[in-house]
Amino acid sequence: MSNDNRASVIAARLRERVRAAPAGEKLPGVRELSKEFQASAATVSAALSELTALGLVRAEPGRGTFIAEREQLSEPDFAWQSQALGPARVDTERASRLGGYGTPEHIPLSWGYLAPELLPNDELHRIGSRAAKSNRSWMMTPPAGSPELRRVFATEYRADPGDVLVVSGGQQGLVFTMRTLAEPGATVITESPSYPGAILAAQSAGLTIASVPADKDGIIVERLADELERTRARVIYLQPSYANPTGTVLSRERRTQVLDLAAQHGAFIIEDDWARHLGIDGRTPPPLITEDPNGHVVTITTLSKPASPGLRIGAVIARGPAGDRLRASRTGDDLCVAPMVQEIALTLLTSNVWARHLKRLRIELAERRDTLTAAIRQTLPGVRIQGVPGGGIHLWAKLPHGADTHQISSDAYAAGVLVGDGRHFFVNEPPAPFLRFSYGAATPAQIAQGIRKLAPIIT
C-alpha cells in the first residue's frame, strides 16, 4: 500500500477546506493535522507539499502554512487534444485498477506484491548503502546491462549472457518485448484469463489481442491451434508457472505441444516468468526457454516480485535476431537501467541472503495461502476456489451465477478490503463472475478479518 496515495487522499480533503476558507487564514499545524487524519507527520507534510505545488497554500518558515491568494485563471480548454490524440489505445479503467493501491487502512486481499514484512528490507538497506559507495554505481553500464548481472540471470535460464537484456522490471520488459516482436496492428494471443498488465502492454504496443481459454492445466492447446490458424498471429503470451490470476501451471504434455505449435507457425512465445522465485509446494517447473533450442521462447523475469516492488529490475532473455533487435532497440528507450539498482541486484543475488530469503518466503507464503483458502471455504460457502496454487501469490475464485463483481469489489473497497474484479483479467466478457484473491500482501490475521468483512457483501 502506498503512503503517497494516503497523502493524496489527505490533500484532496484539505483542498476542499482551503477553497471554502478566506485567503491568508492559517492552517492547523502538522501535529494537529496528523491527529485529525490519523496519519504520520511525514504523510501530512507530503499532502501539504502537494497543495503548495498547486499554489493553494504557502509555507512561511517559523510561522506556519497559510491559504494563498487566489488568482483568477481562465478555464483551460483541452478540446483540441481529443482530436489530436485520436482513439485511446490503453483501457483506462483496466489501467486504473492495475495501479489501484487503496490506502494503508485497506486490507490487501488483491495485490501484486509482497507485504513489507516478507521482504529482505534490512538486507537491502545494507546492500544499498554499500552500493552507494561503489564507483561502479555511478558509472554507465552497457545498454544491455552490466556483464556481471547478465551472467547471474543467464545461469538460472541456461542461457548465454549475451542473450540477456537487463530491464527496469517485468512490466517494462513486457511492453518492450511486445513492441519489438510485433508490428502495430498485429495480433498477440493470450491465455484467458490473463494478467491485466500484459493486456495493457499489448494495447500500448498497438497490438490486437485474441484470447484462448485456459483450464487447470494451462492454455487449451486445441483452441490455441485454431486461433493461430485464424489470426496468423506470430506472438503468444503465456505464464507457464503459477499464472496470474489462476495460479495454474502449464502441464508437461501441453508444454511440448505449445512449443511444437510455435515451431509449426513460426511464432514467438513470450514467457512471463514473474513467479520463478515464489514456489511453495516443491520446485518451480523449469523455464520454458530451457526446452527451446531455436529461439521461439523469449523469457521475461523480474526481481520486483520476490525481492521488493521498489527494486525495479528484471531481464529479457532472447536468442538469435530477435535478441539482437531487442538489445539494439534498447537505446531508443533509455541507455541503461540505473547502475546502482543493478549493483544492488547483483549483490543480493550472489549473497547468502538470497537463499535464506527464498526459504523463509516459501514458508510464509504457504501459511498465508492456507489461511486464505480455509477462510474462504469456511466463511464464503458460495465462493468456489478454482484450485489451490502450488506457488505464486494469487487465488482464483468463481462466484454464483449472476453475481456483480464490479459492485462486489466496490462494496468491498468501501468496507476497507481490496479484492480483484475478475472482469479485468479477461480481454472480452468473462464467461462467469470471478474474483481474484491474493495472499502475499496481508498477514494471516488480516486475511481472516478481510474474509469476515466480505461475508455480508458476497451473498
Tab-separated table of C-alpha atoms in Angstrom:
chain	number	residue	atom	x	y	z
A	1	MET	CA	0.000	0.000	0.000
A	2	SER	CA	1.242	3.472	-0.725
A	3	ASN	CA	1.857	6.363	1.663
A	4	ASP	CA	1.898	8.597	-1.421
A	5	ASN	CA	-1.679	7.525	-2.088
A	6	ARG	CA	-2.659	8.277	1.506
A	7	ALA	CA	-1.068	11.734	1.247
A	8	SER	CA	-3.104	12.424	-1.889
A	9	VAL	CA	-6.304	11.478	-0.070
A	10	ILE	CA	-5.477	13.923	2.738
A	11	ALA	CA	-4.524	16.598	0.204
A	12	ALA	CA	-7.909	16.219	-1.505
A	13	ARG	CA	-9.751	16.718	1.787
A	14	LEU	CA	-7.622	19.715	2.699
A	15	ARG	CA	-8.203	21.187	-0.751
A	16	GLU	CA	-11.940	21.361	-0.041
A	17	ARG	CA	-11.231	23.127	3.231
A	18	VAL	CA	-8.858	25.596	1.585
A	19	ARG	CA	-11.346	26.515	-1.111
A	20	ALA	CA	-14.013	27.303	1.469
A	21	ALA	CA	-11.737	29.487	3.633
A	22	PRO	CA	-10.534	33.056	3.070
A	23	ALA	CA	-7.050	33.824	1.754
A	24	GLY	CA	-4.483	34.367	4.492
A	25	GLU	CA	-6.110	32.040	7.003
A	26	LYS	CA	-3.628	29.827	8.842
A	27	LEU	CA	-3.999	26.061	8.622
A	28	PRO	CA	-3.615	23.848	11.719
A	29	GLY	CA	-0.090	22.621	12.376
A	30	VAL	CA	1.271	19.296	11.195
A	31	ARG	CA	0.882	17.704	14.629
A	32	GLU	CA	-2.777	18.715	14.847
A	33	LEU	CA	-3.489	17.543	11.291
A	34	SER	CA	-1.727	14.248	11.988
A	35	LYS	CA	-4.065	13.652	14.884
A	36	GLU	CA	-7.129	14.678	12.860
A	37	PHE	CA	-6.343	12.396	9.919
A	38	GLN	CA	-4.671	9.642	11.986
A	39	ALA	CA	-1.624	9.828	9.749
A	40	SER	CA	2.086	10.280	10.254
A	41	ALA	CA	3.708	13.710	10.198
A	42	ALA	CA	5.576	12.710	7.022
A	43	THR	CA	2.315	11.841	5.256
A	44	VAL	CA	0.672	15.119	6.296
A	45	SER	CA	3.754	17.067	5.209
A	46	ALA	CA	3.604	15.354	1.821
A	47	ALA	CA	-0.067	16.368	1.495
A	48	LEU	CA	0.786	19.986	2.335
A	49	SER	CA	3.630	19.927	-0.189
A	50	GLU	CA	1.140	18.816	-2.831
A	51	LEU	CA	-1.107	21.799	-2.024
A	52	THR	CA	1.906	24.118	-2.068
A	53	ALA	CA	2.894	22.877	-5.513
A	54	LEU	CA	-0.633	23.670	-6.716
A	55	GLY	CA	-0.317	27.204	-5.357
A	56	LEU	CA	-3.201	26.723	-2.925
A	57	VAL	CA	-1.174	27.314	0.236
A	58	ARG	CA	2.127	28.955	1.127
A	59	ALA	CA	4.524	27.860	3.847
A	60	GLU	CA	6.227	30.504	5.955
A	61	PRO	CA	9.118	29.038	7.976
A	62	GLY	CA	8.644	29.631	11.686
A	63	ARG	CA	5.062	30.829	11.264
A	64	GLY	CA	3.074	28.041	9.633
A	65	THR	CA	1.092	27.316	6.473
A	66	PHE	CA	-1.380	29.848	5.105
A	67	ILE	CA	-4.058	29.829	2.421
A	68	ALA	CA	-2.679	31.575	-0.643
A	69	GLU	CA	-4.258	34.433	-2.567
A	70	ARG	CA	-6.466	33.105	-5.352
A	71	GLU	CA	-5.682	34.207	-8.861
A	72	GLN	CA	-8.493	34.329	-11.356
A	73	LEU	CA	-7.299	31.988	-14.074
A	74	SER	CA	-9.128	31.280	-17.297
A	75	GLU	CA	-10.679	27.824	-17.554
A	76	PRO	CA	-8.380	25.650	-19.698
A	77	ASP	CA	-9.730	24.322	-22.999
A	78	PHE	CA	-8.392	20.874	-23.812
A	79	ALA	CA	-10.944	20.055	-26.505
A	80	TRP	CA	-8.286	20.242	-29.249
A	81	GLN	CA	-6.376	17.366	-27.639
A	82	SER	CA	-9.170	14.855	-28.248
A	83	GLN	CA	-8.860	15.371	-31.989
A	84	ALA	CA	-5.076	15.451	-31.962
A	85	LEU	CA	-4.714	12.308	-29.850
A	86	GLY	CA	-7.208	10.125	-31.710
A	87	PRO	CA	-8.626	6.907	-30.184
A	88	ALA	CA	-7.083	5.756	-26.899
A	89	ARG	CA	-5.039	2.569	-27.134
A	90	VAL	CA	-4.947	1.677	-23.464
A	91	ASP	CA	-8.050	0.700	-21.474
A	92	THR	CA	-8.083	3.450	-18.846
A	93	GLU	CA	-10.339	1.559	-16.432
A	94	ARG	CA	-8.114	-1.515	-16.508
A	95	ALA	CA	-5.042	0.683	-16.088
A	96	SER	CA	-6.524	2.482	-13.088
A	97	ARG	CA	-7.378	-0.818	-11.424
A	98	LEU	CA	-3.872	-2.185	-12.026
A	99	GLY	CA	-2.464	0.764	-10.089
A	100	GLY	CA	-5.319	0.961	-7.577
A	101	TYR	CA	-3.397	0.815	-4.334
A	102	GLY	CA	-6.121	1.680	-1.853
A	103	THR	CA	-4.961	3.226	1.400
A	104	PRO	CA	-2.801	1.868	4.227
A	105	GLU	CA	-6.034	1.155	6.097
A	106	HIS	CA	-7.315	-1.247	3.416
A	107	ILE	CA	-6.782	-4.994	3.840
A	108	PRO	CA	-4.967	-6.036	0.641
A	109	LEU	CA	-6.731	-9.236	-0.434
A	110	SER	CA	-5.828	-8.474	-4.041
A	111	TRP	CA	-2.355	-7.091	-4.572
A	112	GLY	CA	0.519	-7.923	-6.882
A	113	TYR	CA	3.405	-7.555	-4.445
A	114	LEU	CA	4.548	-8.917	-1.112
A	115	ALA	CA	3.897	-7.432	2.312
A	116	PRO	CA	6.795	-5.369	3.712
A	117	GLU	CA	7.492	-7.918	6.448
A	118	LEU	CA	8.098	-10.597	3.804
A	119	LEU	CA	10.795	-8.582	2.044
A	120	PRO	CA	14.525	-8.571	2.840
A	121	ASN	CA	14.349	-4.871	3.677
A	122	ASP	CA	17.130	-4.776	6.297
A	123	GLU	CA	19.482	-6.593	3.959
A	124	LEU	CA	18.539	-4.313	1.059
A	125	HIS	CA	19.272	-1.274	3.236
A	126	ARG	CA	22.756	-2.591	3.989
A	127	ILE	CA	23.391	-3.622	0.384
A	128	GLY	CA	22.131	-0.264	-0.861
A	129	SER	CA	24.410	1.638	1.495
A	130	ARG	CA	27.430	-0.295	0.275
A	131	ALA	CA	26.368	0.085	-3.363
A	132	ALA	CA	26.166	3.857	-2.988
A	133	LYS	CA	29.851	3.879	-2.053
A	134	SER	CA	30.915	1.815	-5.059
A	135	ASN	CA	32.331	3.620	-8.055
A	136	ARG	CA	30.511	1.138	-10.327
A	137	SER	CA	27.162	2.514	-9.120
A	138	TRP	CA	27.954	5.869	-10.676
A	139	MET	CA	29.361	4.657	-13.987
A	140	MET	CA	27.430	3.826	-17.146
A	141	THR	CA	26.894	0.158	-17.910
A	142	PRO	CA	26.438	-1.201	-21.435
A	143	PRO	CA	22.842	-0.717	-22.657
A	144	ALA	CA	22.112	-4.428	-22.218
A	145	GLY	CA	23.168	-4.291	-18.572
A	146	SER	CA	26.261	-4.959	-16.503
A	147	PRO	CA	28.135	-8.071	-17.675
A	148	GLU	CA	28.200	-9.496	-14.127
A	149	LEU	CA	24.438	-9.200	-13.624
A	150	ARG	CA	23.710	-10.609	-17.062
A	151	ARG	CA	25.799	-13.661	-16.178
A	152	VAL	CA	23.787	-14.202	-12.994
A	153	PHE	CA	20.452	-14.004	-14.827
A	154	ALA	CA	21.762	-16.238	-17.612
A	155	THR	CA	22.808	-19.025	-15.236
A	156	GLU	CA	19.282	-19.715	-13.985
A	157	TYR	CA	17.954	-19.928	-17.541
A	158	ARG	CA	20.854	-21.909	-19.004
A	159	ALA	CA	21.378	-19.047	-21.444
A	160	ASP	CA	24.354	-17.214	-22.858
A	161	PRO	CA	24.943	-13.915	-21.002
A	162	GLY	CA	24.934	-12.245	-24.404
A	163	ASP	CA	21.261	-13.221	-24.766
A	164	VAL	CA	20.277	-11.275	-21.629
A	165	LEU	CA	18.901	-7.729	-21.595
A	166	VAL	CA	18.528	-6.076	-18.174
A	167	VAL	CA	15.315	-4.032	-17.902
A	168	SER	CA	13.554	-1.924	-15.273
A	169	GLY	CA	11.162	-4.601	-14.032
A	170	GLY	CA	8.856	-7.115	-15.657
A	171	GLN	CA	6.264	-4.612	-16.863
A	172	GLN	CA	8.813	-2.662	-18.876
A	173	GLY	CA	10.061	-5.957	-20.232
A	174	LEU	CA	6.549	-6.848	-21.402
A	175	VAL	CA	5.943	-3.546	-23.181
A	176	PHE	CA	9.407	-3.532	-24.731
A	177	THR	CA	9.180	-7.148	-25.927
A	178	MET	CA	5.693	-6.904	-27.414
A	179	ARG	CA	6.568	-3.674	-29.192
A	180	THR	CA	9.754	-5.181	-30.661
A	181	LEU	CA	8.448	-8.619	-31.679
A	182	ALA	CA	5.271	-7.442	-33.421
A	183	GLU	CA	4.288	-4.549	-35.672
A	184	PRO	CA	1.356	-2.290	-34.653
A	185	GLY	CA	-1.893	-3.886	-35.762
A	186	ALA	CA	-0.539	-7.437	-35.495
A	187	THR	CA	-2.215	-9.987	-33.237
A	188	VAL	CA	-0.939	-11.327	-29.936
A	189	ILE	CA	-2.636	-14.362	-28.403
A	190	THR	CA	-3.056	-14.574	-24.620
A	191	GLU	CA	-4.446	-17.246	-22.370
A	192	SER	CA	-7.746	-16.301	-20.744
A	193	PRO	CA	-7.999	-15.143	-18.008
A	194	SER	CA	-4.649	-13.362	-18.030
A	195	TYR	CA	-2.547	-10.731	-16.319
A	196	PRO	CA	-4.111	-7.269	-16.938
A	197	GLY	CA	-0.658	-5.718	-17.256
A	198	ALA	CA	0.032	-7.909	-20.294
A	199	ILE	CA	-3.225	-6.762	-21.870
A	200	LEU	CA	-2.208	-3.150	-21.256
A	201	ALA	CA	1.267	-3.803	-22.662
A	202	ALA	CA	-0.246	-5.217	-25.859
A	203	GLN	CA	-2.596	-2.249	-26.143
A	204	SER	CA	0.295	0.156	-25.590
A	205	ALA	CA	2.187	-1.553	-28.417
A	206	GLY	CA	-0.821	-1.121	-30.723
A	207	LEU	CA	-1.483	-4.865	-30.986
A	208	THR	CA	-4.776	-6.674	-31.495
A	209	ILE	CA	-5.446	-9.153	-28.689
A	210	ALA	CA	-7.000	-12.585	-29.199
A	211	SER	CA	-7.651	-14.776	-26.166
A	212	VAL	CA	-7.723	-18.549	-25.758
A	213	PRO	CA	-9.350	-20.234	-22.732
A	214	ALA	CA	-7.229	-21.973	-20.124
A	215	ASP	CA	-8.148	-24.702	-17.653
A	216	LYS	CA	-6.407	-26.352	-14.694
A	217	ASP	CA	-3.545	-27.481	-16.968
A	218	GLY	CA	-2.973	-24.108	-18.637
A	219	ILE	CA	-3.863	-22.862	-22.094
A	220	ILE	CA	-6.072	-25.279	-24.083
A	221	VAL	CA	-3.803	-26.359	-26.912
A	222	GLU	CA	-6.516	-27.289	-29.413
A	223	ARG	CA	-8.076	-23.839	-29.074
A	224	LEU	CA	-4.633	-22.242	-29.399
A	225	ALA	CA	-4.044	-24.131	-32.646
A	226	ASP	CA	-7.372	-22.903	-34.011
A	227	GLU	CA	-6.577	-19.307	-33.052
A	228	LEU	CA	-3.137	-19.438	-34.650
A	229	GLU	CA	-4.743	-20.631	-37.887
A	230	ARG	CA	-7.478	-17.988	-37.734
A	231	THR	CA	-5.372	-14.938	-36.840
A	232	ARG	CA	-1.967	-15.868	-38.282
A	233	ALA	CA	-0.563	-14.446	-35.031
A	234	ARG	CA	3.183	-14.581	-34.544
A	235	VAL	CA	3.266	-13.791	-30.813
A	236	ILE	CA	1.802	-15.834	-27.929
A	237	TYR	CA	1.852	-14.547	-24.340
A	238	LEU	CA	1.956	-17.232	-21.619
A	239	GLN	CA	2.624	-17.595	-17.900
A	240	PRO	CA	3.680	-21.269	-17.698
A	241	SER	CA	4.295	-21.232	-13.920
A	242	TYR	CA	1.710	-20.027	-11.349
A	243	ALA	CA	-0.240	-17.869	-13.774
A	244	ASN	CA	-1.808	-14.643	-12.572
A	245	PRO	CA	-4.711	-14.813	-11.676
A	246	THR	CA	-5.420	-18.562	-11.689
A	247	GLY	CA	-2.204	-19.962	-10.184
A	248	THR	CA	-2.162	-22.732	-12.808
A	249	VAL	CA	0.950	-24.441	-14.166
A	250	LEU	CA	1.199	-25.423	-17.818
A	251	SER	CA	1.245	-29.236	-17.812
A	252	ARG	CA	4.194	-31.251	-19.075
A	253	GLU	CA	2.239	-32.532	-22.087
A	254	ARG	CA	0.991	-29.080	-23.036
A	255	ARG	CA	4.450	-27.516	-22.717
A	256	THR	CA	5.648	-29.805	-25.503
A	257	GLN	CA	2.536	-29.166	-27.598
A	258	VAL	CA	2.778	-25.385	-27.263
A	259	LEU	CA	6.428	-25.430	-28.339
A	260	ASP	CA	5.513	-27.615	-31.323
A	261	LEU	CA	2.762	-25.172	-32.332
A	262	ALA	CA	5.159	-22.218	-32.093
A	263	ALA	CA	7.630	-24.034	-34.343
A	264	GLN	CA	4.892	-25.035	-36.793
A	265	HIS	CA	3.568	-21.467	-37.139
A	266	GLY	CA	6.866	-19.605	-36.852
A	267	ALA	CA	5.646	-17.821	-33.735
A	268	PHE	CA	7.281	-16.345	-30.657
A	269	ILE	CA	6.213	-17.274	-27.141
A	270	ILE	CA	6.637	-14.524	-24.570
A	271	GLU	CA	7.187	-16.458	-21.351
A	272	ASP	CA	6.270	-14.279	-18.373
A	273	ASP	CA	8.257	-15.986	-15.617
A	274	TRP	CA	7.310	-13.496	-12.892
A	275	ALA	CA	6.742	-16.168	-10.198
A	276	ARG	CA	10.005	-18.092	-10.689
A	277	HIS	CA	11.037	-17.487	-7.046
A	278	LEU	CA	7.567	-17.809	-5.489
A	279	GLY	CA	7.186	-21.586	-5.465
A	280	ILE	CA	5.546	-23.111	-2.405
A	281	ASP	CA	4.900	-26.819	-2.990
A	282	GLY	CA	8.024	-28.350	-4.486
A	283	ARG	CA	10.250	-26.816	-7.111
A	284	THR	CA	9.002	-24.340	-9.687
A	285	PRO	CA	8.889	-26.048	-13.105
A	286	PRO	CA	11.896	-25.264	-15.309
A	287	PRO	CA	11.570	-22.241	-17.594
A	288	LEU	CA	10.016	-22.985	-20.975
A	289	ILE	CA	13.013	-21.386	-22.672
A	290	THR	CA	15.240	-24.241	-21.452
A	291	GLU	CA	13.301	-26.647	-23.710
A	292	ASP	CA	13.518	-24.437	-26.788
A	293	PRO	CA	16.782	-24.523	-28.786
A	294	ASN	CA	15.543	-22.470	-31.747
A	295	GLY	CA	14.670	-19.110	-30.215
A	296	HIS	CA	10.872	-19.315	-30.211
A	297	VAL	CA	10.693	-18.515	-26.487
A	298	VAL	CA	11.527	-15.054	-25.181
A	299	THR	CA	11.535	-15.060	-21.382
A	300	ILE	CA	10.886	-12.180	-19.003
A	301	THR	CA	11.909	-12.442	-15.361
A	302	THR	CA	11.762	-9.939	-12.518
A	303	LEU	CA	13.105	-9.283	-9.024
A	304	SER	CA	10.359	-6.769	-8.192
A	305	LYS	CA	8.019	-9.558	-7.066
A	306	PRO	CA	10.233	-11.682	-4.775
A	307	ALA	CA	12.686	-9.020	-3.564
A	308	SER	CA	10.968	-5.622	-3.434
A	309	PRO	CA	8.430	-3.691	-5.521
A	310	GLY	CA	10.842	-0.752	-5.380
A	311	LEU	CA	13.684	-2.809	-6.868
A	312	ARG	CA	12.568	-2.211	-10.438
A	313	ILE	CA	14.806	-4.645	-12.247
A	314	GLY	CA	14.399	-7.750	-14.353
A	315	ALA	CA	15.650	-9.298	-17.558
A	316	VAL	CA	14.536	-10.273	-21.047
A	317	ILE	CA	16.241	-13.373	-22.426
A	318	ALA	CA	16.069	-13.845	-26.185
A	319	ARG	CA	18.178	-15.725	-28.726
A	320	GLY	CA	19.021	-15.025	-32.343
A	321	PRO	CA	17.996	-11.970	-34.405
A	322	ALA	CA	15.074	-11.284	-32.045
A	323	GLY	CA	17.527	-10.866	-29.183
A	324	ASP	CA	19.721	-8.655	-31.331
A	325	ARG	CA	16.753	-6.428	-32.121
A	326	LEU	CA	15.682	-6.182	-28.515
A	327	ARG	CA	19.147	-5.200	-27.360
A	328	ALA	CA	19.717	-2.806	-30.263
A	329	SER	CA	16.361	-1.118	-29.691
A	330	ARG	CA	17.175	-0.551	-26.056
A	331	THR	CA	18.887	2.767	-26.687
A	332	GLY	CA	15.616	4.112	-28.092
A	333	ASP	CA	14.059	3.866	-24.617
A	334	ASP	CA	16.923	4.583	-22.236
A	335	LEU	CA	20.638	3.986	-22.220
A	336	CYS	CA	20.644	1.554	-19.299
A	337	VAL	CA	18.948	0.608	-16.055
A	338	ALA	CA	20.301	2.745	-13.207
A	339	PRO	CA	23.753	1.273	-12.387
A	340	MET	CA	23.113	1.484	-8.644
A	341	VAL	CA	19.971	-0.635	-8.971
A	342	GLN	CA	21.964	-3.173	-10.988
A	343	GLU	CA	24.692	-3.218	-8.339
A	344	ILE	CA	22.125	-3.834	-5.577
A	345	ALA	CA	20.513	-6.651	-7.557
A	346	LEU	CA	23.873	-8.267	-8.301
A	347	THR	CA	24.947	-8.197	-4.654
A	348	LEU	CA	21.597	-9.571	-3.474
A	349	LEU	CA	21.538	-12.464	-5.949
A	350	THR	CA	25.135	-13.508	-5.228
A	351	SER	CA	24.872	-13.367	-1.420
A	352	ASN	CA	23.713	-15.907	1.163
A	353	VAL	CA	20.874	-13.502	1.930
A	354	TRP	CA	19.015	-14.513	-1.229
A	355	ALA	CA	18.789	-18.237	-0.471
A	356	ARG	CA	17.734	-17.569	3.136
A	357	HIS	CA	15.103	-15.097	1.978
A	358	LEU	CA	13.566	-17.529	-0.517
A	359	LYS	CA	13.451	-20.323	2.062
A	360	ARG	CA	11.653	-18.108	4.555
A	361	LEU	CA	9.361	-16.767	1.853
A	362	ARG	CA	8.220	-20.254	0.887
A	363	ILE	CA	7.175	-20.981	4.494
A	364	GLU	CA	5.408	-17.657	4.963
A	365	LEU	CA	3.503	-17.869	1.676
A	366	ALA	CA	2.362	-21.418	2.444
A	367	GLU	CA	0.851	-20.270	5.744
A	368	ARG	CA	-0.924	-17.316	4.174
A	369	ARG	CA	-2.209	-19.314	1.216
A	370	ASP	CA	-3.624	-21.988	3.509
A	371	THR	CA	-5.182	-19.369	5.786
A	372	LEU	CA	-6.900	-17.696	2.827
A	373	THR	CA	-8.112	-20.996	1.388
A	374	ALA	CA	-9.566	-22.129	4.729
A	375	ALA	CA	-11.182	-18.749	5.435
A	376	ILE	CA	-12.947	-18.652	2.069
A	377	ARG	CA	-14.215	-22.217	2.401
A	378	GLN	CA	-15.473	-21.673	5.936
A	379	THR	CA	-16.887	-18.150	5.601
A	380	LEU	CA	-17.909	-17.761	1.949
A	381	PRO	CA	-19.713	-21.004	1.049
A	382	GLY	CA	-20.977	-19.602	-2.267
A	383	VAL	CA	-17.431	-18.921	-3.490
A	384	ARG	CA	-15.731	-21.817	-5.270
A	385	ILE	CA	-11.926	-21.864	-5.311
A	386	GLN	CA	-10.799	-22.972	-8.762
A	387	GLY	CA	-7.664	-24.677	-7.496
A	388	VAL	CA	-5.166	-24.247	-4.677
A	389	PRO	CA	-1.998	-22.891	-6.336
A	390	GLY	CA	1.360	-24.527	-5.719
A	391	GLY	CA	3.104	-21.175	-5.931
A	392	GLY	CA	2.703	-17.539	-6.798
A	393	ILE	CA	0.569	-15.189	-4.699
A	394	HIS	CA	-2.925	-15.355	-6.224
A	395	LEU	CA	-6.039	-17.483	-5.840
A	396	TRP	CA	-8.882	-17.515	-8.406
A	397	ALA	CA	-12.463	-17.965	-7.238
A	398	LYS	CA	-15.798	-18.349	-9.015
A	399	LEU	CA	-18.949	-16.710	-7.663
A	400	PRO	CA	-22.560	-17.806	-8.070
A	401	HIS	CA	-24.189	-17.075	-11.414
A	402	GLY	CA	-25.462	-13.512	-11.634
A	403	ALA	CA	-23.074	-12.044	-9.074
A	404	ASP	CA	-21.982	-8.497	-9.938
A	405	THR	CA	-18.228	-8.482	-9.394
A	406	HIS	CA	-17.949	-4.776	-10.129
A	407	GLN	CA	-20.425	-3.965	-7.357
A	408	ILE	CA	-18.868	-6.506	-5.009
A	409	SER	CA	-15.350	-5.090	-5.456
A	410	SER	CA	-16.714	-1.539	-4.981
A	411	ASP	CA	-18.611	-2.501	-1.822
A	412	ALA	CA	-15.555	-4.361	-0.540
A	413	TYR	CA	-13.420	-1.264	-1.104
A	414	ALA	CA	-15.919	0.829	0.868
A	415	ALA	CA	-15.685	-1.768	3.656
A	416	GLY	CA	-11.891	-1.485	3.706
A	417	VAL	CA	-10.967	-4.599	1.695
A	418	LEU	CA	-9.251	-4.808	-1.699
A	419	VAL	CA	-10.423	-7.665	-3.936
A	420	GLY	CA	-9.788	-8.134	-7.643
A	421	ASP	CA	-12.734	-7.753	-10.007
A	422	GLY	CA	-12.449	-10.746	-12.320
A	423	ARG	CA	-13.642	-8.745	-15.316
A	424	HIS	CA	-10.267	-7.054	-15.623
A	425	PHE	CA	-8.495	-10.359	-16.272
A	426	PHE	CA	-10.444	-11.070	-19.473
A	427	VAL	CA	-9.925	-9.423	-22.855
A	428	ASN	CA	-13.633	-9.714	-23.604
A	429	GLU	CA	-16.688	-10.515	-21.489
A	430	PRO	CA	-15.998	-13.011	-18.671
A	431	PRO	CA	-17.751	-16.387	-19.006
A	432	ALA	CA	-18.757	-16.282	-15.327
A	433	PRO	CA	-18.294	-13.998	-12.300
A	434	PHE	CA	-14.821	-14.337	-10.734
A	435	LEU	CA	-12.772	-12.612	-8.062
A	436	ARG	CA	-9.017	-12.676	-7.598
A	437	PHE	CA	-7.720	-13.018	-4.066
A	438	SER	CA	-4.058	-12.569	-3.120
A	439	TYR	CA	-2.253	-13.926	-0.071
A	440	GLY	CA	1.146	-12.262	-0.392
A	441	ALA	CA	0.342	-8.800	0.936
A	442	ALA	CA	-1.812	-9.452	4.020
A	443	THR	CA	-0.947	-11.147	7.306
A	444	PRO	CA	-2.883	-14.266	8.331
A	445	ALA	CA	-4.848	-12.141	10.822
A	446	GLN	CA	-5.677	-9.576	8.133
A	447	ILE	CA	-6.725	-12.351	5.765
A	448	ALA	CA	-9.176	-13.758	8.303
A	449	GLN	CA	-10.518	-10.289	9.104
A	450	GLY	CA	-10.867	-9.367	5.439
A	451	ILE	CA	-12.816	-12.503	4.569
A	452	ARG	CA	-15.175	-11.882	7.509
A	453	LYS	CA	-15.815	-8.371	6.167
A	454	LEU	CA	-16.654	-9.839	2.767
A	455	ALA	CA	-19.236	-12.274	4.136
A	456	PRO	CA	-22.197	-9.818	4.145
A	457	ILE	CA	-21.111	-8.427	0.756
A	458	ILE	CA	-20.815	-11.756	-1.099
A	459	THR	CA	-24.130	-13.461	-0.508
